[in-house]
Amino acid sequence: MNRSLFIIFLTIALDAMGIGLVFPILPALLQDISPSHHTALYIGLLGSLYAAMQFIFSPILGTLSDRLGRRPILLLSLAGSVLNYLLLTFSHSFMLLLIGRIVAGMSSANMSVASAYLIDISVPEQRTKYFGLSSAMFGAGFVIGPVLGGLLGEYWLRLPFLVAALLSAINLLLAYFALPESGKALSSQPLCLTLNPFKAFQSLHNMPGVLPLMATFFIFSATGEAYAVCWALWGHAAFQWNGFWTGLSLGMFGLCQMLVQAFVPQHASKRFGNRNTVLIGMGCTGIALSIMALAQQGWIIFAIMPVFALGSIGTPALQALASQKVAAGQHGQFQGMVTSTVSLAAMCAPLFFSTLYFQLQSSWPGAIWLSVIALYLLALPVVLQAIQPDPATD
């Protein structure tokens, strides 16, 4: 792995780690800053604010990277990450914590720039592999983050943020001294920035065949929110899992998914093609969800984890397909819209799935997974349109 890839993957892992780092210690941190009975409300506010900042700023950073280069925008966002963690380390008021999460959401929007950088330095045949490794690094960071936050938080509540600030600062220095520009010519299109993320999507009419792809990214991201919202509730209702078993099941799923995304997508894409790989991923997810809905014993869930994790091979293949439909000078802008779409799904889908689970939990908790399959089936025509062969790029 060359140094550019190492720095990009490190950036992605640290972004994910920063998301997960907050989970185990945020309730205690809020109580430390401002003792209140409204901790759950504050956690929801901070989470929504983080997603909203990603939604707004992902297209902006992506567009800026098309015009000004990937390197300066990555450096700026990494500096923002350092600032965010320092604010979290030394914040003694809810307002400072709020500002920290705003900065975190803005700087974590650099995922769009990192993805565009990977496209710049790769040929089409490598992109499924690189996007798979990117997803694996994100998964690794998301697994490490909560563990690190929980362990370090036992010594000092703010120590996880200080360690994250140091790691981000090291990453910033590495990028400053060792990360070259991607070498792609900058876009000559006029620079028009807006804080209205919906207006940024107006440029889709200049990208033929891309709208169904964006809809597919939204569908995949939205259905993924069902796991975050319902997994713990369903595990307790179906198998009487406590916190340990819930955490163990999620940890095993994260590990299986990380290994699958690191090693499988490039081989699946080479053997079956990107389009068939997307459909195979959806099929594996559907099989796993069907078994989960009907399972009567908890060990079955652990047994099907490899099949469930194989469902994740579709996303890198979809990203590789999308990269072939977008002009070179628009990759940053497009990846920004993808990240923004994912953030929009994270804002909308949890309410839908939590409401649906509330209606189903008394009669059949596992039915929530059948609802995910139903959404996949309803969205299948859109997915098939998104991945249909393009004579210009195939």
PDB file of N, CA, C and O in Angstrom, residues 186-256:
ATOM      1  N   LEU A 186      -8.037  20.170 -12.275  1.00  0.00           N
ATOM      2  CA  LEU A 186      -9.144  20.759 -11.552  1.00  0.00           C
ATOM      3  C   LEU A 186     -10.267  21.125 -12.517  1.00  0.00           C
ATOM      4  O   LEU A 186     -10.039  21.418 -13.686  1.00  0.00           O
ATOM      5  N   SER A 187     -11.488  21.100 -11.999  1.00  0.00           N
ATOM      6  CA  SER A 187     -12.639  21.444 -12.821  1.00  0.00           C
ATOM      7  C   SER A 187     -12.594  22.922 -13.173  1.00  0.00           C
ATOM      8  O   SER A 187     -12.229  23.773 -12.356  1.00  0.00           O
ATOM      9  N   SER A 188     -13.001  23.239 -14.386  1.00  0.00           N
ATOM     10  CA  SER A 188     -13.034  24.629 -14.837  1.00  0.00           C
ATOM     11  C   SER A 188     -14.433  25.228 -14.727  1.00  0.00           C
ATOM     12  O   SER A 188     -14.649  26.374 -15.098  1.00  0.00           O
ATOM     13  N   GLN A 189     -15.370  24.447 -14.191  1.00  0.00           N
ATOM     14  CA  GLN A 189     -16.733  24.954 -14.064  1.00  0.00           C
ATOM     15  C   GLN A 189     -16.787  26.043 -12.999  1.00  0.00           C
ATOM     16  O   GLN A 189     -15.999  26.049 -12.050  1.00  0.00           O
ATOM     17  N   PRO A 190     -17.729  26.988 -13.134  1.00  0.00           N
ATOM     18  CA  PRO A 190     -17.839  28.065 -12.150  1.00  0.00           C
ATOM     19  C   PRO A 190     -18.098  27.510 -10.748  1.00  0.00           C
ATOM     20  O   PRO A 190     -18.819  26.527 -10.579  1.00  0.00           O
ATOM     21  N   LEU A 191     -17.500  28.158  -9.765  1.00  0.00           N
ATOM     22  CA  LEU A 191     -17.669  27.724  -8.380  1.00  0.00           C
ATOM     23  C   LEU A 191     -18.896  28.401  -7.795  1.00  0.00           C
ATOM     24  O   LEU A 191     -18.903  29.607  -7.560  1.00  0.00           O
ATOM     25  N   CYS A 192     -19.947  27.627  -7.575  1.00  0.00           N
ATOM     26  CA  CYS A 192     -21.186  28.147  -7.009  1.00  0.00           C
ATOM     27  C   CYS A 192     -21.508  27.333  -5.763  1.00  0.00           C
ATOM     28  O   CYS A 192     -21.924  26.173  -5.864  1.00  0.00           O
ATOM     29  N   LEU A 193     -21.303  27.906  -4.604  1.00  0.00           N
ATOM     30  CA  LEU A 193     -21.553  27.204  -3.354  1.00  0.00           C
ATOM     31  C   LEU A 193     -22.823  27.734  -2.709  1.00  0.00           C
ATOM     32  O   LEU A 193     -23.149  28.913  -2.798  1.00  0.00           O
ATOM     33  N   THR A 194     -23.544  26.859  -2.039  1.00  0.00           N
ATOM     34  CA  THR A 194     -24.747  27.232  -1.320  1.00  0.00           C
ATOM     35  C   THR A 194     -24.865  26.363  -0.074  1.00  0.00           C
ATOM     36  O   THR A 194     -24.453  25.211  -0.079  1.00  0.00           O
ATOM     37  N   LEU A 195     -25.406  26.930   0.991  1.00  0.00           N
ATOM     38  CA  LEU A 195     -25.639  26.148   2.203  1.00  0.00           C
ATOM     39  C   LEU A 195     -26.954  25.380   2.118  1.00  0.00           C
ATOM     40  O   LEU A 195     -27.325  24.698   3.064  1.00  0.00           O
ATOM     41  N   ASN A 196     -27.639  25.492   1.000  1.00  0.00           N
ATOM     42  CA  ASN A 196     -28.854  24.705   0.766  1.00  0.00           C
ATOM     43  C   ASN A 196     -28.447  23.392   0.098  1.00  0.00           C
ATOM     44  O   ASN A 196     -28.163  23.372  -1.097  1.00  0.00           O
ATOM     45  N   PRO A 197     -28.391  22.272   0.849  1.00  0.00           N
ATOM     46  CA  PRO A 197     -27.915  21.018   0.267  1.00  0.00           C
ATOM     47  C   PRO A 197     -28.817  20.504  -0.845  1.00  0.00           C
ATOM     48  O   PRO A 197     -28.362  19.810  -1.749  1.00  0.00           O
ATOM     49  N   PHE A 198     -30.111  20.852  -0.782  1.00  0.00           N
ATOM     50  CA  PHE A 198     -31.016  20.382  -1.830  1.00  0.00           C
ATOM     51  C   PHE A 198     -30.697  21.046  -3.171  1.00  0.00           C
ATOM     52  O   PHE A 198     -30.829  20.440  -4.229  1.00  0.00           O
ATOM     53  N   LYS A 199     -30.246  22.306  -3.116  1.00  0.00           N
ATOM     54  CA  LYS A 199     -29.896  22.993  -4.348  1.00  0.00           C
ATOM     55  C   LYS A 199     -28.670  22.361  -4.999  1.00  0.00           C
ATOM     56  O   LYS A 199     -28.522  22.370  -6.227  1.00  0.00           O
ATOM     57  N   ALA A 200     -27.779  21.805  -4.160  1.00  0.00           N
ATOM     58  CA  ALA A 200     -26.595  21.146  -4.709  1.00  0.00           C
ATOM     59  C   ALA A 200     -26.974  19.962  -5.588  1.00  0.00           C
ATOM     60  O   ALA A 200     -26.249  19.603  -6.518  1.00  0.00           O
ATOM     61  N   PHE A 201     -28.138  19.369  -5.315  1.00  0.00           N
ATOM     62  CA  PHE A 201     -28.566  18.203  -6.090  1.00  0.00           C
ATOM     63  C   PHE A 201     -29.134  18.587  -7.456  1.00  0.00           C
ATOM     64  O   PHE A 201     -29.415  17.709  -8.272  1.00  0.00           O
ATOM     65  N   GLN A 202     -29.294  19.882  -7.707  1.00  0.00           N
ATOM     66  CA  GLN A 202     -29.803  20.303  -9.004  1.00  0.00           C
ATOM     67  C   GLN A 202     -28.843  19.945 -10.131  1.00  0.00           C
ATOM     68  O   GLN A 202     -29.244  19.806 -11.288  1.00  0.00           O
ATOM     69  N   SER A 203     -27.562  19.797  -9.793  1.00  0.00           N
ATOM     70  CA  SER A 203     -26.565  19.468 -10.816  1.00  0.00           C
ATOM     71  C   SER A 203     -26.714  18.033 -11.326  1.00  0.00           C
ATOM     72  O   SER A 203     -26.022  17.642 -12.269  1.00  0.00           O
ATOM     73  N   LEU A 204     -27.611  17.250 -10.726  1.00  0.00           N
ATOM     74  CA  LEU A 204     -27.794  15.873 -11.173  1.00  0.00           C
ATOM     75  C   LEU A 204     -28.265  15.800 -12.634  1.00  0.00           C
ATOM     76  O   LEU A 204     -28.024  14.808 -13.315  1.00  0.00           O
ATOM     77  N   HIS A 205     -28.925  16.862 -13.093  1.00  0.00           N
ATOM     78  CA  HIS A 205     -29.390  16.822 -14.483  1.00  0.00           C
ATOM     79  C   HIS A 205     -28.230  16.885 -15.471  1.00  0.00           C
ATOM     80  O   HIS A 205     -28.401  16.573 -16.657  1.00  0.00           O
ATOM     81  N   ASN A 206     -27.038  17.286 -14.976  1.00  0.00           N
ATOM     82  CA  ASN A 206     -25.843  17.276 -15.820  1.00  0.00           C
ATOM     83  C   ASN A 206     -25.092  15.956 -15.738  1.00  0.00           C
ATOM     84  O   ASN A 206     -24.025  15.823 -16.341  1.00  0.00           O
ATOM     85  N   MET A 207     -25.624  14.995 -14.984  1.00  0.00           N
ATOM     86  CA  MET A 207     -24.989  13.694 -14.809  1.00  0.00           C
ATOM     87  C   MET A 207     -25.988  12.605 -15.228  1.00  0.00           C
ATOM     88  O   MET A 207     -26.699  12.058 -14.388  1.00  0.00           O
ATOM     89  N   PRO A 208     -26.089  12.306 -16.505  1.00  0.00           N
ATOM     90  CA  PRO A 208     -27.091  11.340 -16.988  1.00  0.00           C
ATOM     91  C   PRO A 208     -26.958   9.979 -16.303  1.00  0.00           C
ATOM     92  O   PRO A 208     -25.855   9.462 -16.124  1.00  0.00           O
ATOM     93  N   GLY A 209     -28.083   9.420 -15.918  1.00  0.00           N
ATOM     94  CA  GLY A 209     -28.107   8.083 -15.326  1.00  0.00           C
ATOM     95  C   GLY A 209     -27.716   8.016 -13.867  1.00  0.00           C
ATOM     96  O   GLY A 209     -27.657   6.918 -13.295  1.00  0.00           O
ATOM     97  N   VAL A 210     -27.484   9.176 -13.244  1.00  0.00           N
ATOM     98  CA  VAL A 210     -26.976   9.178 -11.871  1.00  0.00           C
ATOM     99  C   VAL A 210     -28.105   9.233 -10.832  1.00  0.00           C
ATOM    100  O   VAL A 210     -27.947   8.747  -9.720  1.00  0.00           O
ATOM    101  N   LEU A 211     -29.254   9.801 -11.203  1.00  0.00           N
ATOM    102  CA  LEU A 211     -30.354   9.940 -10.239  1.00  0.00           C
ATOM    103  C   LEU A 211     -30.788   8.590  -9.649  1.00  0.00           C
ATOM    104  O   LEU A 211     -30.959   8.465  -8.430  1.00  0.00           O
ATOM    105  N   PRO A 212     -30.975   7.525 -10.462  1.00  0.00           N
ATOM    106  CA  PRO A 212     -31.304   6.224  -9.865  1.00  0.00           C
ATOM    107  C   PRO A 212     -30.210   5.713  -8.921  1.00  0.00           C
ATOM    108  O   PRO A 212     -30.514   5.048  -7.921  1.00  0.00           O
ATOM    109  N   LEU A 213     -28.947   6.031  -9.231  1.00  0.00           N
ATOM    110  CA  LEU A 213     -27.861   5.639  -8.337  1.00  0.00           C
ATOM    111  C   LEU A 213     -28.000   6.332  -6.985  1.00  0.00           C
ATOM    112  O   LEU A 213     -27.829   5.708  -5.932  1.00  0.00           O
ATOM    113  N   MET A 214     -28.318   7.618  -6.995  1.00  0.00           N
ATOM    114  CA  MET A 214     -28.489   8.343  -5.735  1.00  0.00           C
ATOM    115  C   MET A 214     -29.651   7.755  -4.935  1.00  0.00           C
ATOM    116  O   MET A 214     -29.565   7.619  -3.716  1.00  0.00           O
ATOM    117  N   ALA A 215     -30.737   7.406  -5.648  1.00  0.00           N
ATOM    118  CA  ALA A 215     -31.877   6.788  -4.966  1.00  0.00           C
ATOM    119  C   ALA A 215     -31.485   5.450  -4.352  1.00  0.00           C
ATOM    120  O   ALA A 215     -31.921   5.110  -3.239  1.00  0.00           O
ATOM    121  N   THR A 216     -30.627   4.695  -5.046  1.00  0.00           N
ATOM    122  CA  THR A 216     -30.176   3.404  -4.521  1.00  0.00           C
ATOM    123  C   THR A 216     -29.300   3.582  -3.295  1.00  0.00           C
ATOM    124  O   THR A 216     -29.425   2.832  -2.315  1.00  0.00           O
ATOM    125  N   PHE A 217     -28.402   4.562  -3.320  1.00  0.00           N
ATOM    126  CA  PHE A 217     -27.590   4.858  -2.131  1.00  0.00           C
ATOM    127  C   PHE A 217     -28.489   5.202  -0.940  1.00  0.00           C
ATOM    128  O   PHE A 217     -28.237   4.776   0.192  1.00  0.00           O
ATOM    129  N   PHE A 218     -29.543   5.971  -1.199  1.00  0.00           N
ATOM    130  CA  PHE A 218     -30.469   6.339  -0.125  1.00  0.00           C
ATOM    131  C   PHE A 218     -31.171   5.099   0.423  1.00  0.00           C
ATOM    132  O   PHE A 218     -31.294   4.933   1.649  1.00  0.00           O
ATOM    133  N   ILE A 219     -31.627   4.222  -0.471  1.00  0.00           N
ATOM    134  CA  ILE A 219     -32.329   3.002  -0.044  1.00  0.00           C
ATOM    135  C   ILE A 219     -31.413   2.128   0.804  1.00  0.00           C
ATOM    136  O   ILE A 219     -31.795   1.654   1.886  1.00  0.00           O
ATOM    137  N   PHE A 220     -30.187   1.896   0.332  1.00  0.00           N
ATOM    138  CA  PHE A 220     -29.248   1.060   1.079  1.00  0.00           C
ATOM    139  C   PHE A 220     -28.950   1.658   2.452  1.00  0.00           C
ATOM    140  O   PHE A 220     -28.888   0.945   3.459  1.00  0.00           O
ATOM    141  N   SER A 221     -28.764   2.978   2.495  1.00  0.00           N
ATOM    142  CA  SER A 221     -28.437   3.634   3.770  1.00  0.00           C
ATOM    143  C   SER A 221     -29.629   3.633   4.717  1.00  0.00           C
ATOM    144  O   SER A 221     -29.476   3.396   5.917  1.00  0.00           O
ATOM    145  N   ALA A 222     -30.806   3.893   4.171  1.00  0.00           N
ATOM    146  CA  ALA A 222     -32.008   3.948   5.006  1.00  0.00           C
ATOM    147  C   ALA A 222     -32.321   2.585   5.627  1.00  0.00           C
ATOM    148  O   ALA A 222     -32.636   2.494   6.820  1.00  0.00           O
ATOM    149  N   THR A 223     -32.234   1.521   4.826  1.00  0.00           N
ATOM    150  CA  THR A 223     -32.504   0.197   5.383  1.00  0.00           C
ATOM    151  C   THR A 223     -31.441  -0.181   6.419  1.00  0.00           C
ATOM    152  O   THR A 223     -31.740  -0.877   7.395  1.00  0.00           O
ATOM    153  N   GLY A 224     -30.217   0.288   6.243  1.00  0.00           N
ATOM    154  CA  GLY A 224     -29.173   0.012   7.229  1.00  0.00           C
ATOM    155  C   GLY A 224     -29.464   0.631   8.589  1.00  0.00           C
ATOM    156  O   GLY A 224     -28.999   0.123   9.619  1.00  0.00           O
ATOM    157  N   GLU A 225     -30.243   1.718   8.607  1.00  0.00           N
ATOM    158  CA  GLU A 225     -30.581   2.357   9.877  1.00  0.00           C
ATOM    159  C   GLU A 225     -31.473   1.474  10.738  1.00  0.00           C
ATOM    160  O   GLU A 225     -31.553   1.654  11.952  1.00  0.00           O
ATOM    161  N   ALA A 226     -32.156   0.505  10.120  1.00  0.00           N
ATOM    162  CA  ALA A 226     -33.030  -0.397  10.887  1.00  0.00           C
ATOM    163  C   ALA A 226     -32.221  -1.170  11.921  1.00  0.00           C
ATOM    164  O   ALA A 226     -32.707  -1.442  13.029  1.00  0.00           O
ATOM    165  N   TYR A 227     -30.988  -1.538  11.581  1.00  0.00           N
ATOM    166  CA  TYR A 227     -30.159  -2.307  12.514  1.00  0.00           C
ATOM    167  C   TYR A 227     -29.780  -1.459  13.730  1.00  0.00           C
ATOM    168  O   TYR A 227     -29.840  -1.918  14.877  1.00  0.00           O
ATOM    169  N   ALA A 228     -29.386  -0.207  13.471  1.00  0.00           N
ATOM    170  CA  ALA A 228     -28.995   0.676  14.573  1.00  0.00           C
ATOM    171  C   ALA A 228     -30.162   0.936  15.513  1.00  0.00           C
ATOM    172  O   ALA A 228     -29.990   1.018  16.739  1.00  0.00           O
ATOM    173  N   VAL A 229     -31.357   1.068  14.952  1.00  0.00           N
ATOM    174  CA  VAL A 229     -32.518   1.426  15.757  1.00  0.00           C
ATOM    175  C   VAL A 229     -33.108   0.218  16.484  1.00  0.00           C
ATOM    176  O   VAL A 229     -33.474   0.297  17.666  1.00  0.00           O
ATOM    177  N   CYS A 230     -33.197  -0.921  15.796  1.00  0.00           N
ATOM    178  CA  CYS A 230     -34.014  -2.033  16.293  1.00  0.00           C
ATOM    179  C   CYS A 230     -33.229  -3.221  16.830  1.00  0.00           C
ATOM    180  O   CYS A 230     -33.817  -4.089  17.479  1.00  0.00           O
ATOM    181  N   TRP A 231     -31.935  -3.317  16.569  1.00  0.00           N
ATOM    182  CA  TRP A 231     -31.186  -4.530  16.908  1.00  0.00           C
ATOM    183  C   TRP A 231     -31.265  -4.856  18.402  1.00  0.00           C
ATOM    184  O   TRP A 231     -31.587  -5.986  18.791  1.00  0.00           O
ATOM    185  N   ALA A 232     -30.936  -3.892  19.238  1.00  0.00           N
ATOM    186  CA  ALA A 232     -30.915  -4.144  20.683  1.00  0.00           C
ATOM    187  C   ALA A 232     -32.318  -4.467  21.206  1.00  0.00           C
ATOM    188  O   ALA A 232     -32.499  -5.385  22.021  1.00  0.00           O
ATOM    189  N   LEU A 233     -33.323  -3.722  20.735  1.00  0.00           N
ATOM    190  CA  LEU A 233     -34.699  -3.964  21.179  1.00  0.00           C
ATOM    191  C   LEU A 233     -35.174  -5.346  20.758  1.00  0.00           C
ATOM    192  O   LEU A 233     -35.780  -6.082  21.545  1.00  0.00           O
ATOM    193  N   TRP A 234     -34.904  -5.702  19.503  1.00  0.00           N
ATOM    194  CA  TRP A 234     -35.299  -7.025  18.993  1.00  0.00           C
ATOM    195  C   TRP A 234     -34.549  -8.143  19.704  1.00  0.00           C
ATOM    196  O   TRP A 234     -35.148  -9.172  20.061  1.00  0.00           O
ATOM    197  N   GLY A 235     -33.242  -7.978  19.943  1.00  0.00           N
ATOM    198  CA  GLY A 235     -32.464  -9.007  20.627  1.00  0.00           C
ATOM    199  C   GLY A 235     -33.001  -9.295  22.021  1.00  0.00           C
ATOM    200  O   GLY A 235     -33.085 -10.454  22.456  1.00  0.00           O
ATOM    201  N   HIS A 236     -33.377  -8.238  22.721  1.00  0.00           N
ATOM    202  CA  HIS A 236     -33.930  -8.419  24.069  1.00  0.00           C
ATOM    203  C   HIS A 236     -35.308  -9.079  24.006  1.00  0.00           C
ATOM    204  O   HIS A 236     -35.604  -9.998  24.792  1.00  0.00           O
ATOM    205  N   ALA A 237     -36.153  -8.655  23.066  1.00  0.00           N
ATOM    206  CA  ALA A 237     -37.507  -9.194  22.977  1.00  0.00           C
ATOM    207  C   ALA A 237     -37.517 -10.638  22.477  1.00  0.00           C
ATOM    208  O   ALA A 237     -38.296 -11.466  22.965  1.00  0.00           O
ATOM    209  N   ALA A 238     -36.640 -10.970  21.520  1.00  0.00           N
ATOM    210  CA  ALA A 238     -36.672 -12.287  20.900  1.00  0.00           C
ATOM    211  C   ALA A 238     -35.874 -13.329  21.671  1.00  0.00           C
ATOM    212  O   ALA A 238     -36.273 -14.499  21.745  1.00  0.00           O
ATOM    213  N   PHE A 239     -34.735 -12.908  22.256  1.00  0.00           N
ATOM    214  CA  PHE A 239     -33.824 -13.883  22.886  1.00  0.00           C
ATOM    215  C   PHE A 239     -33.443 -13.521  24.326  1.00  0.00           C
ATOM    216  O   PHE A 239     -32.600 -14.177  24.918  1.00  0.00           O
ATOM    217  N   GLN A 240     -34.044 -12.453  24.858  1.00  0.00           N
ATOM    218  CA  GLN A 240     -33.717 -11.963  26.197  1.00  0.00           C
ATOM    219  C   GLN A 240     -32.221 -11.623  26.339  1.00  0.00           C
ATOM    220  O   GLN A 240     -31.602 -11.848  27.371  1.00  0.00           O
ATOM    221  N   TRP A 241     -31.651 -11.090  25.261  1.00  0.00           N
ATOM    222  CA  TRP A 241     -30.247 -10.671  25.317  1.00  0.00           C
ATOM    223  C   TRP A 241     -30.096  -9.498  26.268  1.00  0.00           C
ATOM    224  O   TRP A 241     -30.904  -8.566  26.270  1.00  0.00           O
ATOM    225  N   ASN A 242     -29.024  -9.545  27.057  1.00  0.00           N
ATOM    226  CA  ASN A 242     -28.666  -8.380  27.854  1.00  0.00           C
ATOM    227  C   ASN A 242     -27.668  -7.525  27.063  1.00  0.00           C
ATOM    228  O   ASN A 242     -27.385  -7.784  25.891  1.00  0.00           O
ATOM    229  N   GLY A 243     -27.104  -6.517  27.718  1.00  0.00           N
ATOM    230  CA  GLY A 243     -26.179  -5.628  27.035  1.00  0.00           C
ATOM    231  C   GLY A 243     -24.959  -6.341  26.492  1.00  0.00           C
ATOM    232  O   GLY A 243     -24.454  -6.015  25.413  1.00  0.00           O
ATOM    233  N   PHE A 244     -24.474  -7.361  27.248  1.00  0.00           N
ATOM    234  CA  PHE A 244     -23.282  -8.086  26.815  1.00  0.00           C
ATOM    235  C   PHE A 244     -23.529  -8.815  25.498  1.00  0.00           C
ATOM    236  O   PHE A 244     -22.738  -8.721  24.555  1.00  0.00           O
ATOM    237  N   TRP A 245     -24.650  -9.554  25.417  1.00  0.00           N
ATOM    238  CA  TRP A 245     -24.932 -10.333  24.213  1.00  0.00           C
ATOM    239  C   TRP A 245     -25.268  -9.436  23.029  1.00  0.00           C
ATOM    240  O   TRP A 245     -24.911  -9.732  21.884  1.00  0.00           O
ATOM    241  N   THR A 246     -25.936  -8.323  23.310  1.00  0.00           N
ATOM    242  CA  THR A 246     -26.205  -7.366  22.231  1.00  0.00           C
ATOM    243  C   THR A 246     -24.897  -6.803  21.688  1.00  0.00           C
ATOM    244  O   THR A 246     -24.682  -6.746  20.470  1.00  0.00           O
ATOM    245  N   GLY A 247     -24.018  -6.388  22.598  1.00  0.00           N
ATOM    246  CA  GLY A 247     -22.726  -5.851  22.170  1.00  0.00           C
ATOM    247  C   GLY A 247     -21.888  -6.892  21.443  1.00  0.00           C
ATOM    248  O   GLY A 247     -21.218  -6.587  20.446  1.00  0.00           O
ATOM    249  N   LEU A 248     -21.927  -8.154  21.941  1.00  0.00           N
ATOM    250  CA  LEU A 248     -21.154  -9.221  21.306  1.00  0.00           C
ATOM    251  C   LEU A 248     -21.667  -9.496  19.897  1.00  0.00           C
ATOM    252  O   LEU A 248     -20.876  -9.686  18.951  1.00  0.00           O
ATOM    253  N   SER A 249     -22.988  -9.503  19.718  1.00  0.00           N
ATOM    254  CA  SER A 249     -23.542  -9.765  18.388  1.00  0.00           C
ATOM    255  C   SER A 249     -23.188  -8.641  17.418  1.00  0.00           C
ATOM    256  O   SER A 249     -22.810  -8.897  16.265  1.00  0.00           O
ATOM    257  N   LEU A 250     -23.277  -7.404  17.892  1.00  0.00           N
ATOM    258  CA  LEU A 250     -22.918  -6.280  17.027  1.00  0.00           C
ATOM    259  C   LEU A 250     -21.422  -6.275  16.717  1.00  0.00           C
ATOM    260  O   LEU A 250     -21.013  -5.972  15.589  1.00  0.00           O
ATOM    261  N   GLY A 251     -20.617  -6.618  17.713  1.00  0.00           N
ATOM    262  CA  GLY A 251     -19.177  -6.681  17.495  1.00  0.00           C
ATOM    263  C   GLY A 251     -18.802  -7.756  16.494  1.00  0.00           C
ATOM    264  O   GLY A 251     -17.941  -7.544  15.630  1.00  0.00           O
ATOM    265  N   MET A 252     -19.459  -8.915  16.588  1.00  0.00           N
ATOM    266  CA  MET A 252     -19.166  -9.991  15.645  1.00  0.00           C
ATOM    267  C   MET A 252     -19.614  -9.617  14.238  1.00  0.00           C
ATOM    268  O   MET A 252     -18.916  -9.894  13.251  1.00  0.00           O
ATOM    269  N   PHE A 253     -20.770  -8.971  14.139  1.00  0.00           N
ATOM    270  CA  PHE A 253     -21.228  -8.525  12.829  1.00  0.00           C
ATOM    271  C   PHE A 253     -20.252  -7.519  12.228  1.00  0.00           C
ATOM    272  O   PHE A 253     -19.901  -7.584  11.044  1.00  0.00           O
ATOM    273  N   GLY A 254     -19.790  -6.571  13.063  1.00  0.00           N
ATOM    274  CA  GLY A 254     -18.831  -5.584  12.586  1.00  0.00           C
ATOM    275  C   GLY A 254     -17.541  -6.222  12.115  1.00  0.00           C
ATOM    276  O   GLY A 254     -16.971  -5.825  11.090  1.00  0.00           O
ATOM    277  N   LEU A 255     -17.065  -7.230  12.860  1.00  0.00           N
ATOM    278  CA  LEU A 255     -15.834  -7.924  12.480  1.00  0.00           C
ATOM    279  C   LEU A 255     -16.017  -8.685  11.168  1.00  0.00           C
ATOM    280  O   LEU A 255     -15.158  -8.615  10.267  1.00  0.00           O
ATOM    281  N   CYS A 256     -17.121  -9.435  11.046  1.00  0.00           N
ATOM    282  CA  CYS A 256     -17.383 -10.182   9.809  1.00  0.00           C
ATOM    283  C   CYS A 256     -17.506  -9.237   8.614  1.00  0.00           C
ATOM    284  O   CYS A 256     -16.956  -9.502   7.530  1.00  0.00           O
TER     285      CYS A 256
END
